[in-house]
Amino acid sequence: MPLRLSWIVSLRCNHSERSEGSNEAVDQIRRRSIRNGRQVFAENVVWGVENPEDKPRNLLEELVWAKEREIEVRRQRMPLFLMKSRLEKSDVAPVRDLNSVFWDSAGPESVLFFQYQRCSPEDTESAPILANVAEEKNDARAVVVNAESRRFYGSYEDIRRVHEVVRCPVICKDIFVYPWQLYDARFYQADACVLIMKVLGLKDTLYFAKASVALGMAPIIEVHDAAELDALLTAKRQHSDDGRISILLLAKRDLDSLVPMLSDSEALLERFAPEARRLGLRVIVELPREHAPNASLLRGLRERGADAVLASTMRDDRAL
Ligand SMILES: O=C(O)c1ccccc1NCC(=O)[C@H](O)[C@H](O)COP(=O)(O)O
């Protein structure tokens, strides 16, 4: 019978990573496995966690913890080697090159990406109509599919369905916490995937980018704030990504709704776009839904250094 310690061992993770060359702390989302209330048995000692009742601090953290649970279960049913062989045996279509979409982005307007999202956490309205994707969005230069299932009701089948009806690259947006998920995304025809730096931290972001490129998918690094961006640009300057990262998504978000906040993203653009360009990075800016991607907005963002603009899903009259 293991001896239960009356004191609780603090398994603190370093939530705030300090990057080389940066004075700003990166406020990171906590991984549930660090503080999940589980006990670890080591010989005759039980290690607890600091606070088993710990609750997610915001929606992003809730989604990360839920995703960890979901993937832990799915990985047991389908270990990585089976995911690899499923992908190898599948007739997945050749990758559509997202980087080439930017080749002609020297025009006066940022190129336009659209997001296919069934619903956001506050929505009560019905999901967009998938059948409309083909007719309305074949001119999109890329489509982001929000595959997150818990609060956005997306699925990886959505990636495959959208891929079938558009000709452009299809980007998987989900909460990536295990490389295992990258195999899933590619199996469902994703040509690129969004890696959230606030969730992964710098080191894992670089690692996931490498894994993503190995599968043929372009990694898009979602950055929320100056500290993250500073850390990433420092890594680029030091070639820590071995040239694998070439696309950034600027999306400062409210962490309780995940709605992007355009003025904050614009401030990041203002401050970092010239250096990002020097380092060979392409920059996408995500719009909140109240901002229609009209010509003057696209021109203004282009002038400030946005190569592409990701427009929120159009609902009702312009359902994607
Ligand atoms: O931030 C992400 O990458 C992300 C990952 C998984 C689910 C949601 C995520 N972000 C939020 C969004 O994609 C939406 O842009 C946001 O909810 C705004 O949606 P809406 O107001 O419905 O356009």
CSV table of C-alpha atoms and ligand atoms in Angstrom, one decimal:
chain,number,residue,atom,x,y,z
A,1,MET,CA,0.0,0.0,0.0
A,2,PRO,CA,1.7,3.3,-1.0
A,3,LEU,CA,2.3,5.8,1.7
A,4,ARG,CA,0.2,8.9,1.2
A,5,LEU,CA,2.1,12.1,1.9
A,6,SER,CA,0.2,14.6,3.9
A,7,TRP,CA,1.8,17.5,2.0
A,8,ILE,CA,1.2,18.2,-1.6
A,9,VAL,CA,4.1,18.3,-4.0
A,10,SER,CA,4.0,21.3,-6.1
A,11,LEU,CA,4.5,20.3,-9.8
A,12,ARG,CA,4.6,23.8,-11.0
A,13,CYS,CA,5.2,24.2,-14.7
A,14,ASN,CA,7.0,27.3,-15.9
A,15,HIS,CA,4.0,29.0,-17.5
A,16,SER,CA,5.9,32.0,-18.4
A,17,GLU,CA,8.6,31.2,-20.8
A,18,ARG,CA,11.2,33.9,-21.3
A,19,SER,CA,12.7,33.8,-24.8
A,20,GLU,CA,16.3,34.7,-25.6
A,21,GLY,CA,16.6,38.3,-26.6
A,22,SER,CA,13.1,39.1,-25.3
A,23,ASN,CA,12.3,40.9,-22.1
A,24,GLU,CA,8.6,40.1,-22.3
A,25,ALA,CA,7.2,37.0,-20.6
A,26,VAL,CA,5.1,34.7,-22.7
A,27,ASP,CA,1.9,34.0,-20.8
A,28,GLN,CA,1.2,30.4,-21.7
A,29,ILE,CA,-1.8,28.3,-21.5
A,30,ARG,CA,-1.4,25.5,-18.9
A,31,ARG,CA,-1.3,21.9,-20.0
A,32,ARG,CA,-3.8,19.8,-18.0
A,33,SER,CA,-1.3,17.0,-17.5
A,34,ILE,CA,0.7,19.2,-15.2
A,35,ARG,CA,-2.2,19.9,-12.9
A,36,ASN,CA,-4.9,17.5,-13.7
A,37,GLY,CA,-5.7,16.3,-10.2
A,38,ARG,CA,-4.2,12.9,-11.0
A,39,GLN,CA,-1.8,11.2,-8.7
A,40,VAL,CA,1.5,9.8,-9.7
A,41,PHE,CA,2.6,6.6,-7.9
A,42,ALA,CA,6.3,6.3,-7.5
A,43,GLU,CA,7.2,3.3,-5.4
A,44,ASN,CA,5.7,4.0,-2.0
A,45,VAL,CA,5.1,7.7,-2.5
A,46,VAL,CA,2.0,9.3,-4.0
A,47,TRP,CA,2.7,12.6,-5.7
A,48,GLY,CA,-0.3,14.9,-5.8
A,49,VAL,CA,-0.7,18.1,-7.6
A,50,GLU,CA,-0.9,21.6,-6.2
A,51,ASN,CA,-4.6,22.0,-6.6
A,52,PRO,CA,-6.7,19.1,-7.9
A,53,GLU,CA,-9.8,21.3,-8.0
A,54,ASP,CA,-8.0,23.6,-10.5
A,55,LYS,CA,-10.3,25.0,-13.1
A,56,PRO,CA,-9.4,26.2,-16.6
A,57,ARG,CA,-8.8,30.0,-16.5
A,58,ASN,CA,-10.4,30.7,-19.8
A,59,LEU,CA,-12.0,29.1,-22.9
A,60,LEU,CA,-8.7,28.4,-24.6
A,61,GLU,CA,-7.4,26.5,-21.5
A,62,GLU,CA,-10.7,24.6,-21.3
A,63,LEU,CA,-10.3,23.5,-24.9
A,64,VAL,CA,-6.7,22.5,-24.4
A,65,TRP,CA,-7.6,20.4,-21.3
A,66,ALA,CA,-10.5,18.8,-23.1
A,67,LYS,CA,-8.4,18.1,-26.2
A,68,GLU,CA,-5.7,16.4,-24.1
A,69,ARG,CA,-8.3,14.1,-22.6
A,70,GLU,CA,-9.9,13.4,-26.0
A,71,ILE,CA,-6.6,12.6,-27.7
A,72,GLU,CA,-5.3,10.5,-24.8
A,73,VAL,CA,-8.3,8.2,-25.3
A,74,ARG,CA,-8.0,8.2,-29.1
A,75,ARG,CA,-4.3,7.5,-29.0
A,76,GLN,CA,-4.9,4.4,-26.9
A,77,ARG,CA,-7.3,3.1,-29.5
A,78,MET,CA,-5.1,4.1,-32.4
A,79,PRO,CA,-1.4,4.4,-31.5
A,80,LEU,CA,0.9,6.5,-33.6
A,81,PHE,CA,2.3,3.7,-35.6
A,82,LEU,CA,-1.3,2.8,-36.8
A,83,MET,CA,-2.0,6.4,-37.6
A,84,LYS,CA,1.2,6.4,-39.7
A,85,SER,CA,0.2,3.3,-41.6
A,86,ARG,CA,-3.4,4.4,-42.0
A,87,LEU,CA,-2.0,7.6,-43.7
A,88,GLU,CA,0.5,5.7,-45.8
A,89,LYS,CA,-2.3,3.3,-47.1
A,90,SER,CA,-4.8,6.0,-47.7
A,91,ASP,CA,-5.5,7.7,-51.0
A,92,VAL,CA,-5.0,11.2,-49.6
A,93,ALA,CA,-4.8,13.8,-52.3
A,94,PRO,CA,-1.5,15.5,-53.1
A,95,VAL,CA,-0.8,18.6,-50.9
A,96,ARG,CA,-2.0,21.9,-52.3
A,97,ASP,CA,0.8,24.3,-51.8
A,98,LEU,CA,-0.2,27.1,-49.4
A,99,ASN,CA,3.1,29.0,-49.9
A,100,SER,CA,2.4,29.5,-53.6
A,101,VAL,CA,-0.8,31.3,-52.8
A,102,PHE,CA,1.4,34.2,-51.6
A,103,TRP,CA,3.5,34.4,-54.7
A,104,ASP,CA,1.2,37.0,-56.3
A,105,SER,CA,0.4,38.7,-53.0
A,106,ALA,CA,2.4,41.7,-54.1
A,107,GLY,CA,-0.8,43.3,-55.3
A,108,PRO,CA,-2.4,46.3,-53.7
A,109,GLU,CA,-4.7,44.2,-51.5
A,110,SER,CA,-4.1,41.4,-49.1
A,111,VAL,CA,-5.2,38.0,-50.5
A,112,LEU,CA,-8.4,36.7,-48.9
A,113,PHE,CA,-8.8,33.5,-46.9
A,114,PHE,CA,-12.2,32.4,-45.6
A,115,GLN,CA,-13.0,30.4,-42.5
A,116,TYR,CA,-15.5,27.6,-42.5
A,117,GLN,CA,-16.8,27.4,-39.0
A,118,ARG,CA,-20.1,25.7,-38.1
A,119,CYS,CA,-20.7,27.9,-35.1
A,120,SER,CA,-18.9,29.8,-32.4
A,121,PRO,CA,-19.5,29.3,-28.6
A,122,GLU,CA,-22.0,32.2,-28.4
A,123,ASP,CA,-23.9,31.3,-31.6
A,124,THR,CA,-27.5,30.1,-31.5
A,125,GLU,CA,-27.9,30.2,-35.2
A,126,SER,CA,-27.6,27.2,-37.5
A,127,ALA,CA,-24.4,26.0,-39.1
A,128,PRO,CA,-23.3,27.3,-42.4
A,129,ILE,CA,-24.5,25.4,-45.4
A,130,LEU,CA,-21.7,23.3,-46.7
A,131,ALA,CA,-23.3,23.0,-50.2
A,132,ASN,CA,-22.7,26.7,-50.7
A,133,VAL,CA,-18.9,26.3,-50.3
A,134,ALA,CA,-18.4,25.3,-53.9
A,135,GLU,CA,-20.4,28.1,-55.5
A,136,GLU,CA,-19.5,31.0,-53.3
A,137,LYS,CA,-15.9,30.4,-52.2
A,138,ASN,CA,-14.1,28.9,-55.1
A,139,ASP,CA,-12.4,32.2,-55.5
A,140,ALA,CA,-11.0,32.1,-51.9
A,141,ARG,CA,-7.2,31.7,-52.0
A,142,ALA,CA,-7.4,29.3,-49.0
A,143,VAL,CA,-10.1,28.1,-46.7
A,144,VAL,CA,-9.5,27.6,-43.0
A,145,VAL,CA,-11.7,24.8,-41.5
A,146,ASN,CA,-12.4,25.1,-37.8
A,147,ALA,CA,-12.4,21.4,-36.9
A,148,GLU,CA,-12.7,22.0,-33.1
A,149,SER,CA,-15.6,19.9,-31.9
A,150,ARG,CA,-16.3,20.8,-28.2
A,151,ARG,CA,-17.4,24.4,-28.6
A,152,PHE,CA,-17.3,25.0,-32.3
A,153,TYR,CA,-19.0,21.8,-33.4
A,154,GLY,CA,-16.5,21.2,-36.2
A,155,SER,CA,-15.0,17.9,-37.3
A,156,TYR,CA,-12.2,16.5,-39.4
A,157,GLU,CA,-14.8,15.2,-41.9
A,158,ASP,CA,-15.5,19.0,-42.5
A,159,ILE,CA,-11.9,19.3,-43.7
A,160,ARG,CA,-12.4,16.5,-46.2
A,161,ARG,CA,-15.8,17.8,-47.4
A,162,VAL,CA,-14.5,21.3,-47.9
A,163,HIS,CA,-11.4,20.0,-49.7
A,164,GLU,CA,-13.7,18.2,-52.1
A,165,VAL,CA,-15.6,21.3,-53.1
A,166,VAL,CA,-12.8,23.9,-53.3
A,167,ARG,CA,-9.6,24.0,-55.4
A,168,CYS,CA,-7.5,26.0,-53.0
A,169,PRO,CA,-5.5,24.8,-50.0
A,170,VAL,CA,-7.5,23.8,-47.0
A,171,ILE,CA,-6.1,24.7,-43.5
A,172,CYS,CA,-7.0,22.8,-40.4
A,173,LYS,CA,-7.7,24.9,-37.3
A,174,ASP,CA,-7.9,22.9,-34.1
A,175,ILE,CA,-6.1,22.8,-30.7
A,176,PHE,CA,-3.0,20.8,-31.5
A,177,VAL,CA,-1.4,19.4,-28.4
A,178,TYR,CA,0.0,16.1,-29.7
A,179,PRO,CA,1.8,15.4,-33.0
A,180,TRP,CA,-0.6,12.5,-33.3
A,181,GLN,CA,-3.2,15.0,-34.4
A,182,LEU,CA,-1.1,16.1,-37.3
A,183,TYR,CA,-1.5,12.6,-38.8
A,184,ASP,CA,-5.2,12.9,-38.4
A,185,ALA,CA,-5.3,16.3,-40.1
A,186,ARG,CA,-3.3,15.1,-43.0
A,187,PHE,CA,-5.4,11.9,-43.3
A,188,TYR,CA,-8.5,14.2,-43.7
A,189,GLN,CA,-6.8,16.2,-46.5
A,190,ALA,CA,-5.5,19.2,-44.6
A,191,ASP,CA,-2.8,21.0,-46.6
A,192,ALA,CA,-1.8,23.2,-43.7
A,193,CYS,CA,-2.5,23.5,-40.0
A,194,VAL,CA,-2.6,26.2,-37.4
A,195,LEU,CA,-0.3,25.8,-34.4
A,196,ILE,CA,-1.1,28.1,-31.5
A,197,MET,CA,2.0,29.3,-29.8
A,198,LYS,CA,0.2,30.3,-26.6
A,199,VAL,CA,-0.7,26.6,-26.3
A,200,LEU,CA,2.5,25.0,-27.4
A,201,GLY,CA,5.2,27.4,-26.3
A,202,LEU,CA,8.2,28.1,-28.5
A,203,LYS,CA,10.0,24.7,-28.3
A,204,ASP,CA,7.0,22.6,-29.1
A,205,THR,CA,5.9,25.1,-31.8
A,206,LEU,CA,9.2,24.5,-33.5
A,207,TYR,CA,8.9,20.7,-33.1
A,208,PHE,CA,5.3,20.6,-34.3
A,209,ALA,CA,6.3,22.7,-37.3
A,210,LYS,CA,8.9,20.2,-38.2
A,211,ALA,CA,6.5,17.3,-37.9
A,212,SER,CA,3.9,19.2,-39.9
A,213,VAL,CA,6.4,19.8,-42.8
A,214,ALA,CA,7.5,16.2,-42.7
A,215,LEU,CA,3.8,15.3,-43.5
A,216,GLY,CA,3.7,17.9,-46.3
A,217,MET,CA,1.6,20.4,-44.4
A,218,ALA,CA,2.5,24.0,-44.1
A,219,PRO,CA,2.6,25.1,-40.5
A,220,ILE,CA,0.9,28.4,-39.7
A,221,ILE,CA,2.0,29.8,-36.4
A,222,GLU,CA,-0.8,31.6,-34.6
A,223,VAL,CA,0.6,34.4,-32.4
A,224,HIS,CA,-1.4,36.4,-29.9
A,225,ASP,CA,1.0,39.0,-28.6
A,226,ALA,CA,4.3,40.8,-28.8
A,227,ALA,CA,6.2,38.4,-26.5
A,228,GLU,CA,5.3,35.4,-28.6
A,229,LEU,CA,6.1,37.1,-31.8
A,230,ASP,CA,9.4,38.4,-30.5
A,231,ALA,CA,10.3,34.9,-29.4
A,232,LEU,CA,9.4,33.4,-32.7
A,233,LEU,CA,11.3,36.1,-34.7
A,234,THR,CA,14.4,35.5,-32.5
A,235,ALA,CA,14.1,31.8,-33.3
A,236,LYS,CA,13.9,32.6,-37.0
A,237,ARG,CA,16.9,34.8,-36.8
A,238,GLN,CA,18.8,32.0,-35.1
A,239,HIS,CA,17.5,29.5,-37.8
A,240,SER,CA,16.1,27.4,-35.0
A,241,ASP,CA,13.2,26.4,-37.2
A,242,ASP,CA,15.6,25.2,-40.0
A,243,GLY,CA,13.6,27.3,-42.4
A,244,ARG,CA,10.4,25.4,-41.8
A,245,ILE,CA,8.2,28.2,-40.6
A,246,SER,CA,7.1,30.7,-43.3
A,247,ILE,CA,3.6,31.7,-42.4
A,248,LEU,CA,2.3,33.6,-39.3
A,249,LEU,CA,-1.3,34.2,-38.3
A,250,LEU,CA,-1.7,37.3,-36.2
A,251,ALA,CA,-4.7,37.0,-34.0
A,252,LYS,CA,-4.7,38.6,-30.6
A,253,ARG,CA,-7.8,36.9,-29.0
A,254,ASP,CA,-10.0,37.4,-26.1
A,255,LEU,CA,-9.2,34.1,-24.3
A,256,ASP,CA,-12.8,33.7,-23.1
A,257,SER,CA,-14.5,33.9,-26.5
A,258,LEU,CA,-11.5,33.4,-28.8
A,259,VAL,CA,-12.8,36.3,-30.8
A,260,PRO,CA,-9.9,38.0,-32.6
A,261,MET,CA,-9.2,41.7,-31.7
A,262,LEU,CA,-8.2,43.5,-34.8
A,263,SER,CA,-6.7,46.6,-33.3
A,264,ASP,CA,-4.3,44.6,-31.2
A,265,SER,CA,-3.4,42.5,-34.3
A,266,GLU,CA,-2.9,45.7,-36.2
A,267,ALA,CA,-0.5,47.0,-33.5
A,268,LEU,CA,1.5,43.8,-33.8
A,269,LEU,CA,1.6,44.2,-37.6
A,270,GLU,CA,2.8,47.8,-37.3
A,271,ARG,CA,5.6,46.8,-34.9
A,272,PHE,CA,6.8,43.5,-36.4
A,273,ALA,CA,5.8,43.3,-40.1
A,274,PRO,CA,9.0,44.7,-41.5
A,275,GLU,CA,11.2,42.3,-39.5
A,276,ALA,CA,8.9,39.4,-40.4
A,277,ARG,CA,9.2,40.2,-44.0
A,278,ARG,CA,13.0,40.5,-43.8
A,279,LEU,CA,13.0,37.0,-42.3
A,280,GLY,CA,10.9,35.7,-45.2
A,281,LEU,CA,7.7,35.3,-43.3
A,282,ARG,CA,4.2,35.8,-44.8
A,283,VAL,CA,1.7,37.3,-42.5
A,284,ILE,CA,-2.1,36.6,-42.2
A,285,VAL,CA,-4.3,38.8,-40.1
A,286,GLU,CA,-7.6,37.4,-38.8
A,287,LEU,CA,-10.7,39.6,-38.9
A,288,PRO,CA,-13.5,39.5,-36.3
A,289,ARG,CA,-16.9,38.8,-37.8
A,290,GLU,CA,-18.1,42.4,-37.7
A,291,HIS,CA,-15.4,43.4,-40.2
A,292,ALA,CA,-16.3,42.7,-43.8
A,293,PRO,CA,-13.3,42.1,-45.9
A,294,ASN,CA,-13.9,45.0,-48.3
A,295,ALA,CA,-11.4,46.4,-50.7
A,296,SER,CA,-10.4,49.4,-48.6
A,297,LEU,CA,-9.8,47.1,-45.5
A,298,LEU,CA,-7.7,44.7,-47.6
A,299,ARG,CA,-5.7,47.6,-49.1
A,300,GLY,CA,-5.1,49.2,-45.7
A,301,LEU,CA,-3.9,45.9,-44.2
A,302,ARG,CA,-1.7,45.2,-47.2
A,303,GLU,CA,0.0,48.6,-46.9
A,304,ARG,CA,0.8,47.7,-43.3
A,305,GLY,CA,2.3,44.4,-44.2
A,306,ALA,CA,-0.5,41.8,-44.2
A,307,ASP,CA,0.0,39.3,-47.1
A,308,ALA,CA,-3.4,37.7,-46.4
A,309,VAL,CA,-6.5,38.4,-44.4
A,310,LEU,CA,-8.6,35.6,-42.9
A,311,ALA,CA,-12.2,36.6,-42.9
A,312,SER,CA,-14.6,35.2,-40.4
A,313,THR,CA,-17.3,32.8,-41.6
A,314,MET,CA,-20.1,34.6,-43.3
A,315,ARG,CA,-23.3,33.4,-42.0
A,316,ASP,CA,-26.9,33.6,-43.2
A,317,ASP,CA,-26.8,35.4,-46.5
A,318,ARG,CA,-23.2,34.6,-47.2
A,319,ALA,CA,-22.9,31.2,-45.5
A,320,LEU,CA,-19.7,29.5,-46.5
B,1,LIG,O1,-7.5,30.1,-32.1
B,1,LIG,C1,-7.6,29.1,-32.8
B,1,LIG,O2,-6.8,28.7,-33.6
B,1,LIG,C2,-8.8,28.3,-32.6
B,1,LIG,C3,-8.7,27.0,-32.5
B,1,LIG,C4,-9.8,26.2,-32.3
B,1,LIG,C5,-11.1,26.7,-32.2
B,1,LIG,C6,-11.2,28.1,-32.3
B,1,LIG,C7,-10.1,28.9,-32.5
B,1,LIG,N1,-10.2,30.3,-32.6
B,1,LIG,C8,-11.5,31.0,-32.6
B,1,LIG,C9,-11.9,31.2,-34.0
B,1,LIG,O3,-11.5,30.6,-34.9
B,1,LIG,C10,-13.0,32.2,-34.4
B,1,LIG,O4,-12.3,33.1,-35.3
B,1,LIG,C11,-13.6,33.0,-33.3
B,1,LIG,O5,-14.3,32.2,-32.5
B,1,LIG,C12,-14.5,34.1,-33.9
B,1,LIG,O6,-15.6,33.4,-34.5
B,1,LIG,P1,-16.8,34.2,-35.1
B,1,LIG,O7,-17.1,35.4,-34.2
B,1,LIG,O8,-17.8,33.2,-35.2
B,1,LIG,O9,-16.3,34.7,-36.5
